[in-house]
Amino acid sequence: MNFIKYNLVLLFVFYISIVSSVFESSFGNFTNEEIRAHARVVDYHASLIIGQANIALSGMAELIKRVDLTEDEAHELLGNTVDHLDGVRAIIFISEDGKLTFDSFSSPVPDVNLATRSYFIKAMEADEDHLIIDKPVAGKTSGIPFLPIARAVWKDGKPIGV
């Protein structure tokens, strides 16, 4: 979890510098303290989203490793989970060979291999409880940019997917 806190601190510091320049150029009437207050609100909201994502991904990982889901069951389950998460567009499961297996957004699941994606590689190399927050990337099928938040799904002492 230190990794997450470190990244959130970096994100917060980076955000403050961006917010400061945006607010100063667009809304010159804000004081530095008001800018910091806005940045704290955004930081708090981002922390909540990451916390929700972590809990959701942990729960999905437990389910995927214990139950053999059909594609339709997984699509419905992941989609219902997405509906309860702020700021999350989709949840996917990628098998250990990189094949997109479950997708809350698309049914049927597109024939896509994500084995070369940085977030997939990092999650497959991380320990079981490690959350990966990687740089923004465009979706292979949608083309829509997203911020990947990922964790490996482990079974019998080894990762079986992300």
PDB file of N, CA and C in Angstrom, residues 1 48-62 81 85 91 131 149 151:
ATOM      1  N   MET A   1       0.812  -1.193   0.000  1.00  0.00           N
ATOM      2  CA  MET A   1       0.000   0.000   0.000  1.00  0.00           C
ATOM      3  C   MET A   1       0.861   1.266   0.000  1.00  0.00           C
ATOM      4  N   LEU A  48     -10.934   8.104  -2.779  1.00  0.00           N
ATOM      5  CA  LEU A  48     -12.138   7.279  -2.636  1.00  0.00           C
ATOM      6  C   LEU A  48     -12.329   6.355  -3.835  1.00  0.00           C
ATOM      7  N   ILE A  49     -12.122   6.883  -5.033  1.00  0.00           N
ATOM      8  CA  ILE A  49     -12.277   6.072  -6.239  1.00  0.00           C
ATOM      9  C   ILE A  49     -11.270   4.929  -6.250  1.00  0.00           C
ATOM     10  N   ILE A  50     -10.031   5.222  -5.897  1.00  0.00           N
ATOM     11  CA  ILE A  50      -9.011   4.165  -5.872  1.00  0.00           C
ATOM     12  C   ILE A  50      -9.334   3.138  -4.796  1.00  0.00           C
ATOM     13  N   GLY A  51      -9.806   3.594  -3.656  1.00  0.00           N
ATOM     14  CA  GLY A  51     -10.206   2.663  -2.590  1.00  0.00           C
ATOM     15  C   GLY A  51     -11.357   1.765  -3.029  1.00  0.00           C
ATOM     16  N   GLN A  52     -12.358   2.347  -3.674  1.00  0.00           N
ATOM     17  CA  GLN A  52     -13.476   1.560  -4.188  1.00  0.00           C
ATOM     18  C   GLN A  52     -13.001   0.550  -5.225  1.00  0.00           C
ATOM     19  N   ALA A  53     -12.130   0.998  -6.120  1.00  0.00           N
ATOM     20  CA  ALA A  53     -11.605   0.105  -7.159  1.00  0.00           C
ATOM     21  C   ALA A  53     -10.832  -1.042  -6.532  1.00  0.00           C
ATOM     22  N   ASN A  54     -10.046  -0.754  -5.520  1.00  0.00           N
ATOM     23  CA  ASN A  54      -9.271  -1.796  -4.852  1.00  0.00           C
ATOM     24  C   ASN A  54     -10.187  -2.842  -4.221  1.00  0.00           C
ATOM     25  N   ILE A  55     -11.217  -2.396  -3.534  1.00  0.00           N
ATOM     26  CA  ILE A  55     -12.172  -3.326  -2.917  1.00  0.00           C
ATOM     27  C   ILE A  55     -12.891  -4.141  -3.987  1.00  0.00           C
ATOM     28  N   ALA A  56     -13.348  -3.482  -5.051  1.00  0.00           N
ATOM     29  CA  ALA A  56     -14.053  -4.177  -6.127  1.00  0.00           C
ATOM     30  C   ALA A  56     -13.153  -5.204  -6.801  1.00  0.00           C
ATOM     31  N   LEU A  57     -11.910  -4.824  -7.104  1.00  0.00           N
ATOM     32  CA  LEU A  57     -11.001  -5.756  -7.775  1.00  0.00           C
ATOM     33  C   LEU A  57     -10.637  -6.927  -6.868  1.00  0.00           C
ATOM     34  N   SER A  58     -10.507  -6.679  -5.577  1.00  0.00           N
ATOM     35  CA  SER A  58     -10.238  -7.769  -4.632  1.00  0.00           C
ATOM     36  C   SER A  58     -11.394  -8.766  -4.624  1.00  0.00           C
ATOM     37  N   GLY A  59     -12.606  -8.234  -4.576  1.00  0.00           N
ATOM     38  CA  GLY A  59     -13.783  -9.106  -4.590  1.00  0.00           C
ATOM     39  C   GLY A  59     -13.923  -9.883  -5.890  1.00  0.00           C
ATOM     40  N   MET A  60     -13.700  -9.206  -7.004  1.00  0.00           N
ATOM     41  CA  MET A  60     -13.775  -9.885  -8.302  1.00  0.00           C
ATOM     42  C   MET A  60     -12.700 -10.970  -8.414  1.00  0.00           C
ATOM     43  N   ALA A  61     -11.499 -10.677  -7.909  1.00  0.00           N
ATOM     44  CA  ALA A  61     -10.413 -11.666  -7.952  1.00  0.00           C
ATOM     45  C   ALA A  61     -10.797 -12.919  -7.156  1.00  0.00           C
ATOM     46  N   GLU A  62     -11.368 -12.720  -5.966  1.00  0.00           N
ATOM     47  CA  GLU A  62     -11.794 -13.857  -5.148  1.00  0.00           C
ATOM     48  C   GLU A  62     -12.836 -14.692  -5.878  1.00  0.00           C
ATOM     49  N   THR A  81     -21.136  -4.405 -10.986  1.00  0.00           N
ATOM     50  CA  THR A  81     -20.120  -3.810 -10.114  1.00  0.00           C
ATOM     51  C   THR A  81     -19.740  -2.416 -10.616  1.00  0.00           C
ATOM     52  N   LEU A  85     -19.645   1.929  -8.965  1.00  0.00           N
ATOM     53  CA  LEU A  85     -18.356   2.583  -8.772  1.00  0.00           C
ATOM     54  C   LEU A  85     -18.317   3.920  -9.512  1.00  0.00           C
ATOM     55  N   ILE A  91     -14.783  -2.981 -16.174  1.00  0.00           N
ATOM     56  CA  ILE A  91     -13.899  -3.932 -15.504  1.00  0.00           C
ATOM     57  C   ILE A  91     -13.710  -5.098 -16.462  1.00  0.00           C
ATOM     58  N   LEU A 131      -1.759  -3.469  -5.861  1.00  0.00           N
ATOM     59  CA  LEU A 131      -2.601  -2.750  -6.808  1.00  0.00           C
ATOM     60  C   LEU A 131      -1.700  -1.952  -7.744  1.00  0.00           C
ATOM     61  N   ILE A 149      -6.207   0.593 -13.533  1.00  0.00           N
ATOM     62  CA  ILE A 149      -6.002   0.180 -12.145  1.00  0.00           C
ATOM     63  C   ILE A 149      -6.177  -1.330 -12.168  1.00  0.00           C
ATOM     64  N   ARG A 151      -4.916  -5.511 -10.737  1.00  0.00           N
ATOM     65  CA  ARG A 151      -4.292  -6.419  -9.774  1.00  0.00           C
ATOM     66  C   ARG A 151      -4.388  -7.829 -10.331  1.00  0.00           C
TER      67      ARG A 151
END
